[in-house]
mmCIF file of C-alpha atoms in Angstrom:
data_model
loop_
_atom_site.group_PDB
_atom_site.id
_atom_site.type_symbol
_atom_site.label_atom_id
_atom_site.label_comp_id
_atom_site.label_asym_id
_atom_site.label_seq_id
_atom_site.Cartn_x
_atom_site.Cartn_y
_atom_site.Cartn_z
ATOM 1 C CA UNK A 1 12.801 -16.838 7.397
ATOM 2 C CA UNK A 2 10.516 -19.645 6.190
ATOM 3 C CA UNK A 3 8.543 -19.578 9.446
ATOM 4 C CA UNK A 4 8.110 -15.804 9.309
ATOM 5 C CA UNK A 5 7.051 -16.035 5.671
ATOM 6 C CA UNK A 6 4.505 -18.758 6.377
ATOM 7 C CA UNK A 7 2.963 -17.011 9.380
ATOM 8 C CA UNK A 8 2.876 -13.363 8.339
ATOM 9 C CA UNK A 9 3.613 -12.827 4.625
ATOM 10 C CA UNK A 10 1.995 -15.795 2.872
ATOM 11 C CA UNK A 11 -0.829 -13.721 1.348
ATOM 12 C CA UNK A 12 1.436 -11.150 -0.269
ATOM 13 C CA UNK A 13 3.757 -13.928 -1.479
ATOM 14 C CA UNK A 14 0.895 -15.717 -3.242
ATOM 15 C CA UNK A 15 -0.575 -12.680 -5.004
ATOM 16 C CA UNK A 16 2.820 -11.261 -5.981
ATOM 17 C CA UNK A 17 4.016 -14.636 -7.281
ATOM 18 C CA UNK A 18 0.962 -14.900 -9.525
ATOM 19 C CA UNK A 19 1.861 -11.523 -11.024
ATOM 20 C CA UNK A 20 5.569 -12.284 -11.362
ATOM 21 C CA UNK A 21 6.568 -9.629 -8.826
ATOM 22 C CA UNK A 22 7.939 -11.804 -6.003
ATOM 23 C CA UNK A 23 11.712 -11.125 -5.916
ATOM 24 C CA UNK A 24 12.695 -14.724 -5.049
ATOM 25 C CA UNK A 25 10.974 -16.387 -7.999
ATOM 26 C CA UNK A 26 13.013 -18.304 -10.527
ATOM 27 C CA UNK A 27 13.785 -16.325 -13.657
ATOM 28 C CA UNK A 28 11.798 -18.621 -15.972
ATOM 29 C CA UNK A 29 8.759 -18.505 -13.709
ATOM 30 C CA UNK A 30 8.928 -14.733 -13.407
ATOM 31 C CA UNK A 31 9.254 -14.266 -17.171
ATOM 32 C CA UNK A 32 6.271 -16.527 -17.740
ATOM 33 C CA UNK A 33 4.127 -14.607 -15.241
ATOM 34 C CA UNK A 34 5.262 -11.236 -16.547
ATOM 35 C CA UNK A 35 4.380 -12.368 -20.032
ATOM 36 C CA UNK A 36 0.849 -13.111 -18.857
ATOM 37 C CA UNK A 37 0.466 -9.990 -16.721
ATOM 38 C CA UNK A 38 0.647 -7.035 -19.074
ATOM 39 C CA UNK A 39 0.685 -4.613 -16.183
ATOM 40 C CA UNK A 40 4.002 -6.035 -15.049
ATOM 41 C CA UNK A 41 5.620 -4.143 -17.904
ATOM 42 C CA UNK A 42 5.275 -1.150 -15.595
ATOM 43 C CA UNK A 43 6.364 -3.094 -12.492
ATOM 44 C CA UNK A 44 8.877 -1.736 -9.995
ATOM 45 C CA UNK A 45 12.551 -2.635 -10.011
ATOM 46 C CA UNK A 46 13.074 -6.248 -8.934
ATOM 47 C CA UNK A 47 16.491 -5.593 -7.391
ATOM 48 C CA UNK A 48 15.070 -2.832 -5.206
ATOM 49 C CA UNK A 49 12.219 -5.125 -4.189
ATOM 50 C CA UNK A 50 14.748 -7.775 -3.230
ATOM 51 C CA UNK A 51 16.636 -5.242 -1.100
ATOM 52 C CA UNK A 52 13.414 -4.211 0.629
ATOM 53 C CA UNK A 53 12.436 -7.817 1.290
ATOM 54 C CA UNK A 54 15.902 -8.792 2.536
ATOM 55 C CA UNK A 55 15.891 -5.785 4.852
ATOM 56 C CA UNK A 56 12.483 -6.887 6.133
ATOM 57 C CA UNK A 57 13.734 -10.320 7.198
ATOM 58 C CA UNK A 58 16.969 -8.902 8.643
ATOM 59 C CA UNK A 59 14.948 -6.585 10.873
ATOM 60 C CA UNK A 60 13.168 -9.586 12.365
ATOM 61 C CA UNK A 61 16.549 -10.940 13.499
ATOM 62 C CA UNK A 62 17.536 -7.678 15.217
ATOM 63 C CA UNK A 63 14.648 -7.699 17.695
ATOM 64 C CA UNK A 64 15.772 -7.627 21.327
ATOM 65 C CA UNK A 65 12.705 -8.518 23.407
ATOM 66 C CA UNK A 66 9.463 -10.440 23.103
ATOM 67 C CA UNK A 67 7.610 -7.124 23.289
ATOM 68 C CA UNK A 68 9.358 -5.933 20.131
ATOM 69 C CA UNK A 69 8.517 -9.223 18.434
ATOM 70 C CA UNK A 70 4.861 -8.726 19.327
ATOM 71 C CA UNK A 71 4.960 -5.193 17.895
ATOM 72 C CA UNK A 72 6.400 -6.200 14.539
ATOM 73 C CA UNK A 73 4.189 -9.313 14.392
ATOM 74 C CA UNK A 74 1.099 -7.169 15.007
ATOM 75 C CA UNK A 75 1.970 -4.896 12.101
ATOM 76 C CA UNK A 76 2.733 -7.901 9.901
ATOM 77 C CA UNK A 77 -0.698 -9.318 10.714
ATOM 78 C CA UNK A 78 -2.244 -5.941 9.867
ATOM 79 C CA UNK A 79 -0.514 -6.041 6.495
ATOM 80 C CA UNK A 80 -1.758 -9.584 5.967
ATOM 81 C CA UNK A 81 -5.355 -8.615 6.769
ATOM 82 C CA UNK A 82 -5.185 -5.489 4.615
ATOM 83 C CA UNK A 83 -3.766 -7.493 1.704
ATOM 84 C CA UNK A 84 -6.445 -10.169 1.970
ATOM 85 C CA UNK A 85 -9.265 -7.651 2.350
ATOM 86 C CA UNK A 86 -7.962 -5.503 -0.493
ATOM 87 C CA UNK A 87 -7.605 -8.523 -2.787
ATOM 88 C CA UNK A 88 -11.169 -9.637 -2.084
ATOM 89 C CA UNK A 89 -12.462 -6.095 -2.591
ATOM 90 C CA UNK A 90 -10.714 -5.720 -5.961
ATOM 91 C CA UNK A 91 -12.028 -9.045 -7.238
ATOM 92 C CA UNK A 92 -15.527 -8.213 -6.019
ATOM 93 C CA UNK A 93 -15.388 -4.722 -7.547
ATOM 94 C CA UNK A 94 -14.363 -6.118 -10.934
ATOM 95 C CA UNK A 95 -17.187 -8.662 -10.811
ATOM 96 C CA UNK A 96 -19.751 -5.970 -9.981
ATOM 97 C CA UNK A 97 -18.386 -3.649 -12.660
ATOM 98 C CA UNK A 98 -18.538 -6.336 -15.332
ATOM 99 C CA UNK A 99 -21.908 -7.732 -14.257
ATOM 100 C CA UNK A 100 -23.532 -4.467 -15.343
ATOM 101 C CA UNK A 101 -23.047 -5.657 -18.931
ATOM 102 C CA UNK A 102 -25.250 -8.675 -18.204
ATOM 103 C CA UNK A 103 -28.237 -6.629 -17.047
ATOM 104 C CA UNK A 104 -29.704 -6.107 -20.569
ATOM 105 C CA UNK A 105 -29.382 -9.830 -21.261
ATOM 106 C CA UNK A 106 -31.115 -10.716 -17.989
ATOM 107 C CA UNK A 107 -33.892 -8.164 -18.544
ATOM 108 C CA UNK A 108 -34.538 -9.582 -22.012
ATOM 109 C CA UNK A 109 -35.336 -12.884 -20.302
ATOM 110 C CA UNK A 110 -37.269 -11.570 -17.297
ATOM 111 C CA UNK A 111 -38.988 -8.535 -18.860
ATOM 112 C CA UNK A 112 -38.815 -9.011 -22.625
ATOM 113 C CA UNK A 113 -39.647 -6.139 -24.958
ATOM 114 C CA UNK A 114 -40.798 -6.155 -28.554
ATOM 115 C CA UNK A 115 -37.151 -5.839 -29.510
ATOM 116 C CA UNK A 116 -33.911 -6.799 -27.853
ATOM 117 C CA UNK A 117 -32.218 -4.258 -25.650
ATOM 118 C CA UNK A 118 -28.927 -2.704 -26.843
ATOM 119 C CA UNK A 119 -25.743 -4.636 -26.168
ATOM 120 C CA UNK A 120 -23.564 -3.172 -23.411
ATOM 121 C CA UNK A 121 -19.949 -4.299 -23.720
ATOM 122 C CA UNK A 122 -17.680 -4.381 -20.689
ATOM 123 C CA UNK A 123 -15.365 -1.888 -22.396
ATOM 124 C CA UNK A 124 -15.397 -0.098 -25.762
ATOM 125 C CA UNK A 125 -13.977 -2.274 -28.498
ATOM 126 C CA UNK A 126 -14.608 -3.777 -31.911
ATOM 127 C CA UNK A 127 -14.213 -7.530 -32.355
ATOM 128 C CA UNK A 128 -15.146 -7.699 -36.065
ATOM 129 C CA UNK A 129 -17.961 -10.153 -35.294
ATOM 130 C CA UNK A 130 -21.647 -9.889 -34.520
ATOM 131 C CA UNK A 131 -21.579 -8.567 -30.946
ATOM 132 C CA UNK A 132 -25.045 -9.869 -30.106
ATOM 133 C CA UNK A 133 -24.422 -13.364 -31.410
ATOM 134 C CA UNK A 134 -21.001 -13.697 -29.797
ATOM 135 C CA UNK A 135 -21.730 -11.591 -26.717
ATOM 136 C CA UNK A 136 -20.897 -14.245 -24.142
ATOM 137 C CA UNK A 137 -17.612 -15.090 -25.877
ATOM 138 C CA UNK A 138 -16.708 -11.398 -25.829
ATOM 139 C CA UNK A 139 -17.777 -11.200 -22.197
ATOM 140 C CA UNK A 140 -15.613 -14.211 -21.297
ATOM 141 C CA UNK A 141 -12.638 -12.611 -23.026
ATOM 142 C CA UNK A 142 -13.235 -9.410 -21.053
ATOM 143 C CA UNK A 143 -13.416 -11.354 -17.783
ATOM 144 C CA UNK A 144 -10.027 -12.956 -18.432
ATOM 145 C CA UNK A 145 -8.497 -9.633 -19.507
ATOM 146 C CA UNK A 146 -9.788 -7.743 -16.465
ATOM 147 C CA UNK A 147 -8.677 -10.465 -14.051
ATOM 148 C CA UNK A 148 -5.171 -10.380 -15.517
ATOM 149 C CA UNK A 149 -4.991 -6.607 -15.137
ATOM 150 C CA UNK A 150 -6.447 -6.566 -11.623
ATOM 151 C CA UNK A 151 -4.054 -9.303 -10.467
ATOM 152 C CA UNK A 152 -1.116 -7.060 -11.348
ATOM 153 C CA UNK A 153 -2.651 -4.158 -9.431
ATOM 154 C CA UNK A 154 -3.378 -6.364 -6.419
ATOM 155 C CA UNK A 155 0.171 -7.733 -6.341
ATOM 156 C CA UNK A 156 1.703 -4.266 -6.592
ATOM 157 C CA UNK A 157 -0.459 -2.763 -3.847
ATOM 158 C CA UNK A 158 -0.176 -5.761 -1.498
ATOM 159 C CA UNK A 159 3.614 -5.617 -1.659
ATOM 160 C CA UNK A 160 3.379 -1.883 -1.038
ATOM 161 C CA UNK A 161 1.190 -2.218 2.059
ATOM 162 C CA UNK A 162 3.424 -4.994 3.443
ATOM 163 C CA UNK A 163 6.498 -2.772 3.223
ATOM 164 C CA UNK A 164 4.630 0.189 4.719
ATOM 165 C CA UNK A 165 3.406 -1.826 7.683
ATOM 166 C CA UNK A 166 6.923 -3.115 8.265
ATOM 167 C CA UNK A 167 8.622 0.283 8.291
ATOM 168 C CA UNK A 168 5.875 1.593 10.597
ATOM 169 C CA UNK A 169 6.573 -1.306 12.950
ATOM 170 C CA UNK A 170 10.279 -0.441 12.982
ATOM 171 C CA UNK A 171 9.510 3.177 13.877
ATOM 172 C CA UNK A 172 7.304 1.847 16.668
ATOM 173 C CA UNK A 173 10.087 -0.446 17.897
ATOM 174 C CA UNK A 174 12.570 2.442 17.982
ATOM 175 C CA UNK A 175 10.113 4.539 19.974
ATOM 176 C CA UNK A 176 9.496 1.720 22.443
ATOM 177 C CA UNK A 177 13.246 1.302 22.939
ATOM 178 C CA UNK A 178 13.569 4.951 23.919
ATOM 179 C CA UNK A 179 10.654 4.640 26.324
ATOM 180 C CA UNK A 180 12.078 1.467 27.851
ATOM 181 C CA UNK A 181 15.523 3.027 28.163
ATOM 182 C CA UNK A 182 14.386 5.884 30.388
ATOM 183 C CA UNK A 183 11.329 4.479 32.136
ATOM 184 C CA UNK A 184 10.620 1.397 34.210
ATOM 185 C CA UNK A 185 8.046 -1.310 33.456
ATOM 186 C CA UNK A 186 5.318 0.648 35.248
ATOM 187 C CA UNK A 187 5.800 3.563 32.836
ATOM 188 C CA UNK A 188 7.089 5.730 35.676
ATOM 189 C CA UNK A 189 10.170 7.889 35.339
ATOM 190 C CA UNK A 190 13.389 6.397 36.644
ATOM 191 C CA UNK A 191 15.505 8.090 39.219
ATOM 192 C CA UNK A 192 18.353 10.357 38.285
ATOM 193 C CA UNK A 193 21.023 8.386 36.441
ATOM 194 C CA UNK A 194 24.495 8.195 37.965
ATOM 195 C CA UNK A 195 26.539 9.433 35.022
ATOM 196 C CA UNK A 196 29.864 8.346 36.541
ATOM 197 C CA UNK A 197 28.965 4.657 36.516
ATOM 198 C CA UNK A 198 26.440 4.207 33.736
ATOM 199 C CA UNK A 199 27.210 6.911 31.198
ATOM 200 C CA UNK A 200 29.102 4.602 28.835
ATOM 201 C CA UNK A 201 26.396 1.960 29.076
ATOM 202 C CA UNK A 202 23.655 4.411 28.184
ATOM 203 C CA UNK A 203 25.732 5.912 25.395
ATOM 204 C CA UNK A 204 26.136 2.477 23.828
ATOM 205 C CA UNK A 205 22.423 1.725 24.152
ATOM 206 C CA UNK A 206 21.461 5.091 22.710
ATOM 207 C CA UNK A 207 23.932 4.626 19.850
ATOM 208 C CA UNK A 208 22.294 1.297 18.974
ATOM 209 C CA UNK A 209 18.855 2.912 18.997
ATOM 210 C CA UNK A 210 20.126 5.769 16.819
ATOM 211 C CA UNK A 211 21.469 3.161 14.384
ATOM 212 C CA UNK A 212 18.091 1.376 14.333
ATOM 213 C CA UNK A 213 16.320 4.675 13.671
ATOM 214 C CA UNK A 214 18.711 5.428 10.833
ATOM 215 C CA UNK A 215 17.992 2.013 9.303
ATOM 216 C CA UNK A 216 14.249 2.704 9.493
ATOM 217 C CA UNK A 217 14.764 6.049 7.750
ATOM 218 C CA UNK A 218 16.845 4.404 5.036
ATOM 219 C CA UNK A 219 14.162 1.768 4.535
ATOM 220 C CA UNK A 220 11.512 4.470 4.201
ATOM 221 C CA UNK A 221 13.664 6.342 1.685
ATOM 222 C CA UNK A 222 14.304 3.179 -0.329
ATOM 223 C CA UNK A 223 10.565 2.582 -0.305
ATOM 224 C CA UNK A 224 9.995 6.090 -1.645
ATOM 225 C CA UNK A 225 12.657 5.710 -4.352
ATOM 226 C CA UNK A 226 11.233 2.347 -5.423
ATOM 227 C CA UNK A 227 7.554 3.247 -5.678
ATOM 228 C CA UNK A 228 7.570 6.931 -6.641
ATOM 229 C CA UNK A 229 7.871 6.341 -10.408
ATOM 230 C CA UNK A 230 5.234 3.551 -10.658
ATOM 231 C CA UNK A 231 2.870 5.623 -8.529
ATOM 232 C CA UNK A 232 3.499 8.661 -10.732
ATOM 233 C CA UNK A 233 2.417 6.592 -13.744
ATOM 234 C CA UNK A 234 -0.651 5.375 -11.863
ATOM 235 C CA UNK A 235 -1.694 8.855 -10.753
ATOM 236 C CA UNK A 236 -1.215 10.211 -14.275
ATOM 237 C CA UNK A 237 -3.314 7.445 -15.831
ATOM 238 C CA UNK A 238 -5.957 7.672 -13.104
ATOM 239 C CA UNK A 239 -6.219 11.446 -13.515
ATOM 240 C CA UNK A 240 -6.692 11.143 -17.267
ATOM 241 C CA UNK A 241 -9.176 8.274 -16.889
ATOM 242 C CA UNK A 242 -11.205 10.097 -14.229
ATOM 243 C CA UNK A 243 -11.341 13.265 -16.321
ATOM 244 C CA UNK A 244 -12.574 11.377 -19.372
ATOM 245 C CA UNK A 245 -15.041 9.341 -17.313
ATOM 246 C CA UNK A 246 -16.529 12.399 -15.603
ATOM 247 C CA UNK A 247 -16.838 14.123 -18.982
ATOM 248 C CA UNK A 248 -18.686 11.115 -20.383
ATOM 249 C CA UNK A 249 -20.984 11.069 -17.354
ATOM 250 C CA UNK A 250 -21.917 14.692 -17.954
ATOM 251 C CA UNK A 251 -22.648 13.972 -21.608
ATOM 252 C CA UNK A 252 -24.766 10.901 -20.876
ATOM 253 C CA UNK A 253 -28.544 10.997 -21.205
ATOM 254 C CA UNK A 254 -29.704 9.263 -18.015
ATOM 255 C CA UNK A 255 -33.033 8.256 -19.499
ATOM 256 C CA UNK A 256 -31.470 6.113 -22.218
ATOM 257 C CA UNK A 257 -28.019 5.251 -20.884
ATOM 258 C CA UNK A 258 -28.609 4.765 -17.183
ATOM 259 C CA UNK A 259 -26.577 1.537 -17.122
ATOM 260 C CA UNK A 260 -23.603 3.293 -18.680
ATOM 261 C CA UNK A 261 -23.901 6.053 -16.100
ATOM 262 C CA UNK A 262 -24.005 3.495 -13.285
ATOM 263 C CA UNK A 263 -20.871 1.853 -14.603
ATOM 264 C CA UNK A 264 -19.053 5.172 -14.891
ATOM 265 C CA UNK A 265 -20.078 5.981 -11.316
ATOM 266 C CA UNK A 266 -18.780 2.634 -10.069
ATOM 267 C CA UNK A 267 -15.491 3.260 -11.843
ATOM 268 C CA UNK A 268 -15.064 6.722 -10.287
ATOM 269 C CA UNK A 269 -15.792 5.465 -6.777
ATOM 270 C CA UNK A 270 -13.501 2.479 -7.339
ATOM 271 C CA UNK A 271 -10.620 4.777 -8.249
ATOM 272 C CA UNK A 272 -11.314 6.964 -5.215
ATOM 273 C CA UNK A 273 -11.300 3.916 -2.923
ATOM 274 C CA UNK A 274 -8.016 2.791 -4.453
ATOM 275 C CA UNK A 275 -6.520 6.245 -3.885
ATOM 276 C CA UNK A 276 -7.828 6.258 -0.309
ATOM 277 C CA UNK A 277 -6.138 2.911 0.334
ATOM 278 C CA UNK A 278 -2.776 4.286 -0.796
ATOM 279 C CA UNK A 279 -3.285 7.596 1.015
ATOM 280 C CA UNK A 280 -4.212 5.822 4.250
ATOM 281 C CA UNK A 281 -0.959 3.863 4.232
ATOM 282 C CA UNK A 282 1.013 6.978 3.307
ATOM 283 C CA UNK A 283 -0.555 8.858 6.227
ATOM 284 C CA UNK A 284 0.344 5.971 8.499
ATOM 285 C CA UNK A 285 4.011 6.280 7.529
ATOM 286 C CA UNK A 286 3.966 10.038 8.160
ATOM 287 C CA UNK A 287 2.392 9.611 11.598
ATOM 288 C CA UNK A 288 4.808 6.893 12.712
ATOM 289 C CA UNK A 289 7.868 8.832 11.583
ATOM 290 C CA UNK A 290 6.738 11.783 13.723
ATOM 291 C CA UNK A 291 5.723 9.720 16.755
ATOM 292 C CA UNK A 292 9.346 8.965 17.643
ATOM 293 C CA UNK A 293 9.949 12.636 18.373
ATOM 294 C CA UNK A 294 6.920 12.745 20.656
ATOM 295 C CA UNK A 295 7.979 9.599 22.520
ATOM 296 C CA UNK A 296 11.438 11.059 23.157
ATOM 297 C CA UNK A 297 9.975 14.354 24.351
ATOM 298 C CA UNK A 298 7.665 12.537 26.782
ATOM 299 C CA UNK A 299 10.467 10.384 28.211
ATOM 300 C CA UNK A 300 13.094 11.290 30.836
ATOM 301 C CA UNK A 301 15.814 12.067 28.294
ATOM 302 C CA UNK A 302 16.845 15.156 30.273
ATOM 303 C CA UNK A 303 18.096 12.980 33.161
ATOM 304 C CA UNK A 304 20.931 11.420 31.203
ATOM 305 C CA UNK A 305 24.367 12.929 30.760
ATOM 306 C CA UNK A 306 25.138 15.673 28.271
ATOM 307 C CA UNK A 307 27.026 13.179 26.111
ATOM 308 C CA UNK A 308 23.969 10.955 25.868
ATOM 309 C CA UNK A 309 21.710 13.935 25.206
ATOM 310 C CA UNK A 310 23.813 14.847 22.178
ATOM 311 C CA UNK A 311 23.155 11.410 20.702
ATOM 312 C CA UNK A 312 19.439 11.766 21.385
ATOM 313 C CA UNK A 313 19.519 15.167 19.696
ATOM 314 C CA UNK A 314 20.498 13.429 16.441
ATOM 315 C CA UNK A 315 17.263 11.441 16.501
ATOM 316 C CA UNK A 316 15.236 14.526 17.406
ATOM 317 C CA UNK A 317 16.689 16.438 14.472
ATOM 318 C CA UNK A 318 16.036 13.538 12.085
ATOM 319 C CA UNK A 319 12.479 13.228 13.400
ATOM 320 C CA UNK A 320 11.728 16.837 12.482
ATOM 321 C CA UNK A 321 11.755 15.747 8.837
ATOM 322 C CA UNK A 322 8.871 13.381 8.204
ATOM 323 C CA UNK A 323 9.098 10.277 6.049
ATOM 324 C CA UNK A 324 6.534 10.100 3.267
ATOM 325 C CA UNK A 325 5.615 8.405 0.014
ATOM 326 C CA UNK A 326 4.904 10.350 -3.128
ATOM 327 C CA UNK A 327 3.986 9.959 -6.761
ATOM 328 C CA UNK A 328 6.811 11.444 -8.786
ATOM 329 C CA UNK A 329 7.866 13.679 -5.865
ATOM 330 C CA UNK A 330 4.766 15.780 -6.579
ATOM 331 C CA UNK A 331 1.732 14.147 -4.996
ATOM 332 C CA UNK A 332 2.283 13.074 -1.362
ATOM 333 C CA UNK A 333 0.081 10.207 -0.233
ATOM 334 C CA UNK A 334 -1.787 11.455 2.828
ATOM 335 C CA UNK A 335 -5.370 11.859 3.970
ATOM 336 C CA UNK A 336 -5.113 15.604 3.418
ATOM 337 C CA UNK A 337 -4.120 15.100 -0.223
ATOM 338 C CA UNK A 338 -6.887 12.537 -0.684
ATOM 339 C CA UNK A 339 -9.470 14.930 0.764
ATOM 340 C CA UNK A 340 -8.357 17.588 -1.706
ATOM 341 C CA UNK A 341 -8.647 15.189 -4.644
ATOM 342 C CA UNK A 342 -12.048 13.920 -3.502
ATOM 343 C CA UNK A 343 -13.364 17.454 -3.093
ATOM 344 C CA UNK A 344 -12.169 18.453 -6.565
ATOM 345 C CA UNK A 345 -13.520 15.261 -8.142
ATOM 346 C CA UNK A 346 -17.008 15.397 -6.647
ATOM 347 C CA UNK A 347 -17.603 19.116 -7.132
#
């Protein structure tokens, strides 16, 4: 477990530990981090996260061949790269968003006017002090506040993408087991199977694969049950924030408040990128849950005995119902849903 954690899940462990969302943290450490990260008040259930993480490590121990290990390791590396890239993007986006407030101060030095330019705070607020005199103190406070908030978002989404990549890898492993069961190493169909001698052997192998597929479906359902409520809160808040932001953009006078308009635009595109990130992973889960059916159809399943075919039919029936992630059972994360939201937002 320690080796797997060090090689494949170290990024998500670091960012989630900083936000108090790593399920194996000591209680005192978690309470301290949660006290610092205000967003963790809306964090997902720790016991469910522990179940998901335990299931993740158990799945590593059930791998049968080196090929399966390579499959699950490849997806784990994808999750690691996505988590690192997403973390860097979020930190960079926050820096760019906040640096807009420094533009008037910089212009006053480079291109001074007869009077100082208006102060542009990082977010609306009243500090009961002279905002111009204490601008940099206010700006420093905003930097700390935004970094605390964004760290909670990063931890939540990195854990999410790690779990998604893992369940996709398990669907891929199940599909490869079906392909390997009926085809030889050259991807050519095997000869007709002698049901008198090998029927029981194939039934046992198929039963094990059916059990693995059922575990993958349960993991996907647990993932949906764990994240659907937090994502519903996020989508609700994002929808309200985008509506207000777009309304403010329409009401802005570009000639006098161009910096404010730029910041609103950056915020809108940042939210759309965040939604695309979640929708991309949701689409990935949908595609992988459906690919098992296609792999079975393309294999030589019809050459096994009727008894074995009945077991395979169970997987085919289960594969007809796709696995997905949603926000409150209403909004399904997929590229189609994202395209609809983007079209409505940018009209």
